[in-house]
CSV table of C-alpha atoms in Angstrom, one decimal:
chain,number,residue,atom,x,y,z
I,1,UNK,CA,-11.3,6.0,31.2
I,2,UNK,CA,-11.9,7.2,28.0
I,3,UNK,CA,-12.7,10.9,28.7
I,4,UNK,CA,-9.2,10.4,30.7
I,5,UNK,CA,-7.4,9.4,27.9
I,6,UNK,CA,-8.6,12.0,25.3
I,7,UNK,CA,-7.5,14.8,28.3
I,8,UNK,CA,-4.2,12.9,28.8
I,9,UNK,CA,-3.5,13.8,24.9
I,10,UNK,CA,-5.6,16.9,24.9
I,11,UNK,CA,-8.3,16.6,22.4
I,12,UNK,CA,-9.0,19.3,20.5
I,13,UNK,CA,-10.7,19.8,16.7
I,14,UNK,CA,-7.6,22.1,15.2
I,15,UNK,CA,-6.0,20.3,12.3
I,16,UNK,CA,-3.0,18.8,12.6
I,17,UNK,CA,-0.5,18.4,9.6
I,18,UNK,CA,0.7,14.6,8.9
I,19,UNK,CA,-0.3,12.6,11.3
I,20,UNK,CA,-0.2,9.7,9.0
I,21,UNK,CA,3.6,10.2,9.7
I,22,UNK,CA,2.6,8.6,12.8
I,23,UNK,CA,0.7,5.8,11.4
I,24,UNK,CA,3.0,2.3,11.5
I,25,UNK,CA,0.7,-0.1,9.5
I,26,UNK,CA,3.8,-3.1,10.5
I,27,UNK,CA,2.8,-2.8,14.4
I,28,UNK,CA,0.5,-5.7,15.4
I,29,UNK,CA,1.9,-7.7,12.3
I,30,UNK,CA,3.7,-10.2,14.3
I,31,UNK,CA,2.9,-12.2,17.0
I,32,UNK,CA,-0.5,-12.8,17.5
I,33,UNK,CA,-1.1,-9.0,16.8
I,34,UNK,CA,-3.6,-10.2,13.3
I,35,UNK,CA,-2.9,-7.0,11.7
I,36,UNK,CA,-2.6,-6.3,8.0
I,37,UNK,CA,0.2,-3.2,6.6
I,38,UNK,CA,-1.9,-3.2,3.3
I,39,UNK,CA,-4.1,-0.1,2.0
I,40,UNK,CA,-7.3,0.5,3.3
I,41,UNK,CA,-9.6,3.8,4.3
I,42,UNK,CA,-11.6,4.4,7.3
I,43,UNK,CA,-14.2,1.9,7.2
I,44,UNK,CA,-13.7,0.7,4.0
I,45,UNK,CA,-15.1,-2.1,2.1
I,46,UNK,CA,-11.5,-3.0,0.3
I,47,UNK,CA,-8.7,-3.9,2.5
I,48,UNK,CA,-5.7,-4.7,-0.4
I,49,UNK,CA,-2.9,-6.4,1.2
I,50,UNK,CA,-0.3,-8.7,1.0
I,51,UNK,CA,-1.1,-12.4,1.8
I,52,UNK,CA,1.9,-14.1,3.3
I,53,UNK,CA,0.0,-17.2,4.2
I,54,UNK,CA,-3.4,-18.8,3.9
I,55,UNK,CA,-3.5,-20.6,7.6
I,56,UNK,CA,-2.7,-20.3,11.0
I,57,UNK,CA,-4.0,-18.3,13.8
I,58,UNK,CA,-1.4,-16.2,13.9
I,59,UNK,CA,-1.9,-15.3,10.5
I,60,UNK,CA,-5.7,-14.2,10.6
I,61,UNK,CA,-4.8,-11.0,8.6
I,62,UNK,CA,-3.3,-12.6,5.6
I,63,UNK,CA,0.2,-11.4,6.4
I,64,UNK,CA,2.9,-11.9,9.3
I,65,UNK,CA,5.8,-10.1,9.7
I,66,UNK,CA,8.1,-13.8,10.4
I,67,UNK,CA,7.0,-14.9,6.7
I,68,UNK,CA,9.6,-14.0,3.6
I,69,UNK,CA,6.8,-14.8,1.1
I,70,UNK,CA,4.1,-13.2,-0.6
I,71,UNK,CA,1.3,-14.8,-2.5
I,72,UNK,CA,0.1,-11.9,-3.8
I,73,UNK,CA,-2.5,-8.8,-3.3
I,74,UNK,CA,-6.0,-9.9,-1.5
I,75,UNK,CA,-9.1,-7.4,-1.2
I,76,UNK,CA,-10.3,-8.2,1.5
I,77,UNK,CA,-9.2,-8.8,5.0
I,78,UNK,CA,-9.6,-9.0,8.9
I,79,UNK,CA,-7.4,-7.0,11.3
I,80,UNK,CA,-7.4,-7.6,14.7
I,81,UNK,CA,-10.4,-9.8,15.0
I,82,UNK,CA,-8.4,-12.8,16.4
I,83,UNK,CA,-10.4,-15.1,13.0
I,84,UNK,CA,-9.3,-15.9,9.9
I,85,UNK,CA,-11.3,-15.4,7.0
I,86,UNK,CA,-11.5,-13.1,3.7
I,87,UNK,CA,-8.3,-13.2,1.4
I,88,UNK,CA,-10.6,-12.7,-1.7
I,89,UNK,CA,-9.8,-11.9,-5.1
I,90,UNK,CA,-6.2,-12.6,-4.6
I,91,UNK,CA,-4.0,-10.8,-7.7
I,92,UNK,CA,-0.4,-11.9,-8.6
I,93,UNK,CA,2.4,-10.3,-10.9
I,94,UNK,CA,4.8,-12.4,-12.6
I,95,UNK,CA,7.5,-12.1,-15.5
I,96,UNK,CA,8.5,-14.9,-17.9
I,97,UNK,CA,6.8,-18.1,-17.3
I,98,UNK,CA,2.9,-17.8,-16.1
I,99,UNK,CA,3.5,-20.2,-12.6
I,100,UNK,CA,-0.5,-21.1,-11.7
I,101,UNK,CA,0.2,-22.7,-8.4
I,102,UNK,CA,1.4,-21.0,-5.0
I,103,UNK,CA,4.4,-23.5,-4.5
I,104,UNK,CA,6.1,-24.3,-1.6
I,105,UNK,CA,7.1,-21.6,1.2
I,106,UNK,CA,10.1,-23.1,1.7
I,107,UNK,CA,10.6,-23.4,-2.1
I,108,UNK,CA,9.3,-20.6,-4.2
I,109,UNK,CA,10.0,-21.5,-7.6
I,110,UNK,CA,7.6,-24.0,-7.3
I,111,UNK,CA,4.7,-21.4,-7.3
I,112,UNK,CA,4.0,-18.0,-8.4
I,113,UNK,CA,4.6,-16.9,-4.4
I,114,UNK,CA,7.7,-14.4,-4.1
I,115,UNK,CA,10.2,-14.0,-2.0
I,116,UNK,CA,10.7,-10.1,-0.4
I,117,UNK,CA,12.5,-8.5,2.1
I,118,UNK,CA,10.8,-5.6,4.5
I,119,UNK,CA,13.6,-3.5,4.0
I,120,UNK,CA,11.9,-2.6,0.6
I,121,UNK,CA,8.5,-2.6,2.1
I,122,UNK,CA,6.9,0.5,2.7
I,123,UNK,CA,3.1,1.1,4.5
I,124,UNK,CA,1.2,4.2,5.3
I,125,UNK,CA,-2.3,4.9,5.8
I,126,UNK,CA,-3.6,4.1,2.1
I,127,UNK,CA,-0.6,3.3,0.6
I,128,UNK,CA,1.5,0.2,0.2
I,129,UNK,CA,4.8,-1.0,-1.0
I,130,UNK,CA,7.0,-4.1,-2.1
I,131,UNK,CA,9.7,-5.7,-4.5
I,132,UNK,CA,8.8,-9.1,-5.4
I,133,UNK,CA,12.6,-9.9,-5.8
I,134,UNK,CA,12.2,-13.2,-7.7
I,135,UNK,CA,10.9,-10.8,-10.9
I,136,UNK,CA,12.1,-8.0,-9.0
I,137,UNK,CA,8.6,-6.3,-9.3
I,138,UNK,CA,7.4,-3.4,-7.9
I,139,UNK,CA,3.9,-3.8,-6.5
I,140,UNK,CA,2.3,-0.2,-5.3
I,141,UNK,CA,-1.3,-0.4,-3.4
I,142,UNK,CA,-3.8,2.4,-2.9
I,143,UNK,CA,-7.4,2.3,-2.6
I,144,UNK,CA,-11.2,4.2,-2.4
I,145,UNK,CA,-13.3,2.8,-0.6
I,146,UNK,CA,-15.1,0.3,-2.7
I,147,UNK,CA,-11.8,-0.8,-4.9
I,148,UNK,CA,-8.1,-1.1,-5.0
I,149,UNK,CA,-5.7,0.6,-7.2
I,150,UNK,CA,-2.5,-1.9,-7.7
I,151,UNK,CA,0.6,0.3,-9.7
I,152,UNK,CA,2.8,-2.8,-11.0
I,153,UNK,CA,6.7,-1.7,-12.6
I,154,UNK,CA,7.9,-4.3,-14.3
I,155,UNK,CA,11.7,-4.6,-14.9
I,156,UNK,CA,12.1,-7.5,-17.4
I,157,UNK,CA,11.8,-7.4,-21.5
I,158,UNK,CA,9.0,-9.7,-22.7
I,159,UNK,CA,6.4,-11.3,-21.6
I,160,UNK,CA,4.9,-10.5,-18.2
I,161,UNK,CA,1.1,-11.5,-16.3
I,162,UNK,CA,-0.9,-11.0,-13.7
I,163,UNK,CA,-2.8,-14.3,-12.1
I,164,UNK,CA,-6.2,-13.7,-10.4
I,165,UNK,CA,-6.6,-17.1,-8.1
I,166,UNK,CA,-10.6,-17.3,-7.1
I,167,UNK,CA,-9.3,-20.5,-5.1
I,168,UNK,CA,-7.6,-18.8,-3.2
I,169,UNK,CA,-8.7,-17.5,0.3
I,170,UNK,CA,-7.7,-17.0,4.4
I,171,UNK,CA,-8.4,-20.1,6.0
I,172,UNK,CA,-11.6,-20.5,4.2
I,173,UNK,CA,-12.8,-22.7,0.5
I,174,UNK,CA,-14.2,-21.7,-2.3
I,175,UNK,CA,-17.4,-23.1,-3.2
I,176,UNK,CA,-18.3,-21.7,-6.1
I,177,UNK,CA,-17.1,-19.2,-8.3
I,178,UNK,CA,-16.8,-17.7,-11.9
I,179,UNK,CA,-14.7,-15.8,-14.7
I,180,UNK,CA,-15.0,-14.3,-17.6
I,181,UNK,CA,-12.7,-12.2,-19.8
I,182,UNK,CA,-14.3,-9.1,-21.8
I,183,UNK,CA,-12.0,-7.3,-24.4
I,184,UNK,CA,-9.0,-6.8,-24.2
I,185,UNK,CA,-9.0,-4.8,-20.9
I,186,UNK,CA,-11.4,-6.5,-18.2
I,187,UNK,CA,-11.7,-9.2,-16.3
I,188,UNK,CA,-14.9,-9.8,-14.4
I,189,UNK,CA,-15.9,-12.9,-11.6
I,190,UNK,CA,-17.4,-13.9,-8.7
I,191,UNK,CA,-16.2,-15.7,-5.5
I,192,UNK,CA,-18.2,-17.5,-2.9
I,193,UNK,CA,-16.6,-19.6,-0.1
I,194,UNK,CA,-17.3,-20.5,3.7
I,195,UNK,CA,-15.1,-20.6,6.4
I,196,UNK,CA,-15.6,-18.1,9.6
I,197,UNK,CA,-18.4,-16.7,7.5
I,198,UNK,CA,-20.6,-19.6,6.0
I,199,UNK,CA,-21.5,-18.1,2.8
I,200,UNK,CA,-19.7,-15.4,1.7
I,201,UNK,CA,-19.7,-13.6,-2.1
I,202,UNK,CA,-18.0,-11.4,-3.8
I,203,UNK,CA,-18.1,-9.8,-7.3
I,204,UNK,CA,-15.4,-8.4,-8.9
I,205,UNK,CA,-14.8,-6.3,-11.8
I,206,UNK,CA,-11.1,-6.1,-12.8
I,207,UNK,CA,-9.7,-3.0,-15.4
I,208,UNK,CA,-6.2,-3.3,-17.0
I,209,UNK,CA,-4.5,0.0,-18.0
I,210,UNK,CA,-2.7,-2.0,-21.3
I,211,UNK,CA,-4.5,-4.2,-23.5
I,212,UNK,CA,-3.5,-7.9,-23.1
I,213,UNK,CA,-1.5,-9.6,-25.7
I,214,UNK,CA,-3.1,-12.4,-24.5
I,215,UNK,CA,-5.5,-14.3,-21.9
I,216,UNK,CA,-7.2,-17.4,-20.5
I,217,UNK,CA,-8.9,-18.9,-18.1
I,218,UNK,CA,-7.6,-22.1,-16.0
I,219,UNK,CA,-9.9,-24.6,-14.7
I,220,UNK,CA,-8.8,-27.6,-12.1
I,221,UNK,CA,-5.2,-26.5,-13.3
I,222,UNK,CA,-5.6,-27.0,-16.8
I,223,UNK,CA,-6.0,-23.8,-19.8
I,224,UNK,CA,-9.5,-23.8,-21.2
I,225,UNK,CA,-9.0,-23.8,-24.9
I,226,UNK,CA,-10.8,-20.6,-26.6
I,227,UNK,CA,-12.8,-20.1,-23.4
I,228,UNK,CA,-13.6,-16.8,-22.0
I,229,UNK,CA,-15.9,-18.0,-19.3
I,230,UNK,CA,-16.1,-20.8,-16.8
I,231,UNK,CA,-17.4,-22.1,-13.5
I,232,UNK,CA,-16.1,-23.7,-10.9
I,233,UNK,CA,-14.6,-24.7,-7.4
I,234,UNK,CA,-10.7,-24.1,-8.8
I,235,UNK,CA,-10.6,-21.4,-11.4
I,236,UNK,CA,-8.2,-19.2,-12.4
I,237,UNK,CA,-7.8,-16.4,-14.8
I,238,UNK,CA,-4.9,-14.9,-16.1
I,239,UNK,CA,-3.8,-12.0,-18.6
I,240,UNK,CA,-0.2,-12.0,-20.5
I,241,UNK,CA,1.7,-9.0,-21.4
I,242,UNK,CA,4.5,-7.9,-23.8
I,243,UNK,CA,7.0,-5.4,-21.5
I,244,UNK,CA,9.9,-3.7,-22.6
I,245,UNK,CA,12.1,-3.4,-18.9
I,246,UNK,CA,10.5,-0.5,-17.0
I,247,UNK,CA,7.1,-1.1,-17.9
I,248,UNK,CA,3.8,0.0,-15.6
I,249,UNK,CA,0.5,-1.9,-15.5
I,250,UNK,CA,-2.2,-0.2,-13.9
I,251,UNK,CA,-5.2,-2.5,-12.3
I,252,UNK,CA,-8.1,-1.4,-11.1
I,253,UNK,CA,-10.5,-4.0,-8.7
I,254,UNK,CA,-13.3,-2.8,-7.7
I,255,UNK,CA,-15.9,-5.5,-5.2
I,256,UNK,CA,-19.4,-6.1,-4.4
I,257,UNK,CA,-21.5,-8.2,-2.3
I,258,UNK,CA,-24.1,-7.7,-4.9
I,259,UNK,CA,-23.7,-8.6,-8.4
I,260,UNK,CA,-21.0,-7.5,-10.9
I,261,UNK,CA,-23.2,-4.9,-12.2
I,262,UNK,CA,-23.0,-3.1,-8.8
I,263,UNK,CA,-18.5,-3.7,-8.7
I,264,UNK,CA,-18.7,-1.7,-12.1
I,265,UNK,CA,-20.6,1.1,-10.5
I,266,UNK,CA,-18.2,1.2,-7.3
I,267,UNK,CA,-15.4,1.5,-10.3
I,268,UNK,CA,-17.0,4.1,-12.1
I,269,UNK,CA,-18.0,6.2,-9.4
I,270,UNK,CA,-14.8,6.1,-7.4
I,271,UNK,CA,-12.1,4.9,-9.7
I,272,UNK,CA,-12.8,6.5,-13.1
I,273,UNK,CA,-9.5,7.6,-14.1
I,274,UNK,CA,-5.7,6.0,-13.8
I,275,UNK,CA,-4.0,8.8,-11.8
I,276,UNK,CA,-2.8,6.6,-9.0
I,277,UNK,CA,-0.6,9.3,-7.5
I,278,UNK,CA,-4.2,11.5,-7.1
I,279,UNK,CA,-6.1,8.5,-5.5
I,280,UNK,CA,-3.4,8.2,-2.9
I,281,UNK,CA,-3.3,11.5,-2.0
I,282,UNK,CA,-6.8,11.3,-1.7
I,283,UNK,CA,-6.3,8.3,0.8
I,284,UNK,CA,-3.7,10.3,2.9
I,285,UNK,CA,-6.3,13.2,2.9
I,286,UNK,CA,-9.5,10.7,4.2
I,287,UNK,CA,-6.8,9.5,6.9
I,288,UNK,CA,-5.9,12.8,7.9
I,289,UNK,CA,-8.8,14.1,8.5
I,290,UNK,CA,-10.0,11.2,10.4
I,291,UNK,CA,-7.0,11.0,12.3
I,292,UNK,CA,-6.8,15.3,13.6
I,293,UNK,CA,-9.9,14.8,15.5
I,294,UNK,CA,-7.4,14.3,18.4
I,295,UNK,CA,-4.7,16.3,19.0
I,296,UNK,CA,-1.5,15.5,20.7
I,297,UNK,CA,0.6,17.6,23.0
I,298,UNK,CA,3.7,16.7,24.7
I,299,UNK,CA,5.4,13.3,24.6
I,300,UNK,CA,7.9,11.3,22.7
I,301,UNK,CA,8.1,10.6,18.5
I,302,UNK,CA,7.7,7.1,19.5
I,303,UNK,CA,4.7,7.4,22.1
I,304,UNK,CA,2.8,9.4,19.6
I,305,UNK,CA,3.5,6.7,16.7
I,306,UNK,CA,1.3,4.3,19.2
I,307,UNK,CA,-1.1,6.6,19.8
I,308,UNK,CA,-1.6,7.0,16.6
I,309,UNK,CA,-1.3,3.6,15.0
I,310,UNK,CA,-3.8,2.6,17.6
I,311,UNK,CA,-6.7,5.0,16.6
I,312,UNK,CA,-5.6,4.0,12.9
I,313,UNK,CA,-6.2,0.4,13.7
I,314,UNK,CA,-9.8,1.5,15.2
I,315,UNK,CA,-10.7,2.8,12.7
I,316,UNK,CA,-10.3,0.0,10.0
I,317,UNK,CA,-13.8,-1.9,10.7
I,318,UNK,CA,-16.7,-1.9,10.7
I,319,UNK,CA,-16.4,-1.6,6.6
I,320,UNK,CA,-19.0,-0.5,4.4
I,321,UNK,CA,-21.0,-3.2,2.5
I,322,UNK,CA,-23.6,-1.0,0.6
I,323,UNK,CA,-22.3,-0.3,-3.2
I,324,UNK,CA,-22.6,3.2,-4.5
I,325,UNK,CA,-26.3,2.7,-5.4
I,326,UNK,CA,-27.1,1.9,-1.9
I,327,UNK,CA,-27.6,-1.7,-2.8
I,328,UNK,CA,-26.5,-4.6,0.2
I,329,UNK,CA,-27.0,-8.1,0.7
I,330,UNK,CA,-28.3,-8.3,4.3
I,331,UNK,CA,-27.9,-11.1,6.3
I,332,UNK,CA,-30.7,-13.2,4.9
I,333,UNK,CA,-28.4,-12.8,1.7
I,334,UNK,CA,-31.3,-10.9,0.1
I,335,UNK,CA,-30.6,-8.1,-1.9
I,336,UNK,CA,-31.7,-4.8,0.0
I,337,UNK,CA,-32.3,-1.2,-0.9
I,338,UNK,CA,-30.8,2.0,1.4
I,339,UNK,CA,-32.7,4.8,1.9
I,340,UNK,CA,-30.3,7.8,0.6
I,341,UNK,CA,-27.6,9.1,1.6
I,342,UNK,CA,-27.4,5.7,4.5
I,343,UNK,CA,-24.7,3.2,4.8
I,344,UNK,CA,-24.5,-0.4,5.9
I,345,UNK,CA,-21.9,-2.0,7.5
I,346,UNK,CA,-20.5,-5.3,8.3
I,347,UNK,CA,-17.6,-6.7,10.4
I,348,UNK,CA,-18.7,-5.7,13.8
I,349,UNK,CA,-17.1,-8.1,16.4
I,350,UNK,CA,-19.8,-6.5,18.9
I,351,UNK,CA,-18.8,-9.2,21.9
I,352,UNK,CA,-15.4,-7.4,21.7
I,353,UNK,CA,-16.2,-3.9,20.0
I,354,UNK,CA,-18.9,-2.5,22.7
I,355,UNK,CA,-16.5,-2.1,25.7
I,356,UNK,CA,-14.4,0.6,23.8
I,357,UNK,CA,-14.3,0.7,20.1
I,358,UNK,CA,-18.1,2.0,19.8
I,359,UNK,CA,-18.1,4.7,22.4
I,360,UNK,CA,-15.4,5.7,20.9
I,361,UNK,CA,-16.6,6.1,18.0
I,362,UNK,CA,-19.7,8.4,19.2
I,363,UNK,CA,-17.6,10.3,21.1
I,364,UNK,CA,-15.1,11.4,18.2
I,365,UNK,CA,-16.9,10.3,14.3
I,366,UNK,CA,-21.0,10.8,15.2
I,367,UNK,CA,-21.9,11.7,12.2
């Protein structure tokens, strides 16, 4: 079927111009479809997205198309997989006064959640766009593969913040995790929870573009006095910002499975500058070039937006779990050492992935 299929759309290696074009992160966003429209590269270990909810089945990507809503910008998520888990390292813009809670859905004042419409949404391979319209913020999204790039504008005078929830997660609970503020400009923490995956951690190691005019760390709901580091089950961190009205704050998130030592060297080795416009063209290259291994001929605009969007969404997991220096955790949730110029990978799904998504994956991406 599958030699059928690639003959069907005649498969060839010539380059073609674009194809992202084709590429409609929204489809499989409703429904029970699980996908996610936020950035990500082939087989990436940072998936940065919006998070619309934190439960329901039909929400195991973080993010449904029915929902008017966002909690914020998570790193990591599933598509697809039919499971709901991941949702770490969830970041939130705000302007005037810092909200610490998500609030109600149905009543977002309550919480720091905002409400958006898709007309002002925009998604492409590696790129991702929104107006939070209760702050009327514009949240951009790129990423490499280890790290997200988040391009905030901010359109009120005074003060303004971003919130980084470590409670937060995708149908899973945090059970323990840590913060703790360094300078003026960086942010650093861990995460571990268990839900579809029993014990999960991530690092993070969080870069501001502005220094803050001020930060803190929230514990149980309450603001540490003069603390720049805590522990805990419900921590929060957050880092305040004085904005004249067309203001840009650039973040850069990079993760690990490791330690926060090995988060610092994904930043430094893939995210050393704050040229967002250059990282997502680098994005929309990688996805290029992964995409013109096949070549379409013939058919309708629509028909080859499917096509398209379909190999896209195959080529989302399995993601990367190495850091730059080739260290992993393995599944024994030892640290290991790669051999060079290896990979390791996680998020497999094998029981579903074997029929199709593997051979598939000799046939076109050996290497």
């Amino acid at each position: 079927m599958i030699v059928s299929l690639l003959l069907l759309f005649g498969c060839s290696q010539k380059n073609q111009l674009n194809l992202t074009d084709f590429v409609d992160p929204f489809i499989g966003t409703g429904g029970t479809g699980h996908t996610f429209p936020g950035a990500t590269l082939p087989f990436g270990m940072v998936q940065l997205s919006p998070d619309t909810r934190q439960n329901g089945w039909d929400n195991c990507s973080g993010y449904h198309s029915l929902n008017s809503t966002i909690l914020g910008f998570s790193h990591t998520h599933l598509s697809g997989t039919g499971a709901i888990d991941y949702g770490d390292i969830l970041v939130t813009p705000m302007s005037g006064t810092l909200l610490t809670e998500p609030g109600e859905e149905t009543n977002p004042e309550t919480g720091y959640r905002s409400r958006f419409s898709h007309s002002s949404e925009e998604a492409k391979p590696g790129y991702y766009r929104v107006t939070l319209e209760d702050d009327m913020i514009e949240a951009e999204m790129t990423v490499t593969e280890r790290a997200g790039f988040h391009r905030y504008t901010f359109t009120k005078e005074g003060l303004s913040h971003i919130l980084i929830d470590l409670k937060h997660g995708l149908g899973d609970r945090t059970t323990e995790s840590w913060v703790e503020i360094n300078g003026k400009r960086e942010i650093v923490g861990m995460r571990r929870s268990t839900g579809w995956a029993k014990n999960q951690v991530i690092y993070f190691v969080a870069q501001f573009s502005e220094s803050f005019e001020s930060a803190g760390i929230l514990e149980n709901g309450t603001v540490l006095q003069d603390s720049q580091k805590s522990q805990g089950t419900d921590l929060k961190t957050f880092a305040s910002f004085k904005f004249s009205p067309r203001s840009q704050l650039l973040v850069k998130v990079a993760i690990s499975a490791v330690d926060v030592e090995g988060a610092r060297k994904n930043l430094e080795k893939e995210l050393p500058g704050w040229n967002f416009d250059k990282v997502r063209q680098s994005a929309k290259k990688r996805w290029e070039k992964m995409l013109s291994v096949i070549s379409v001929k013939g058919g309708t605009e629509s028909e080859k937006t499917n096509f398209y969007t379909a190999l896209y969404h195959s080529l989302i997991a399995p993601n990367v779990f190495n850091d730059v220096d080739g260290r992993y955790r393995g599944a024994d949730l030892d640290i290991h050492q790669l051999p060079p110029n290896r990979s390791m990978y996680t998020v497999f799904s094998l029981w579903d992935t074997f029929r199709a998504a593997h051979p598939l994956f000799v046939l076109l991406y050996p290497d």
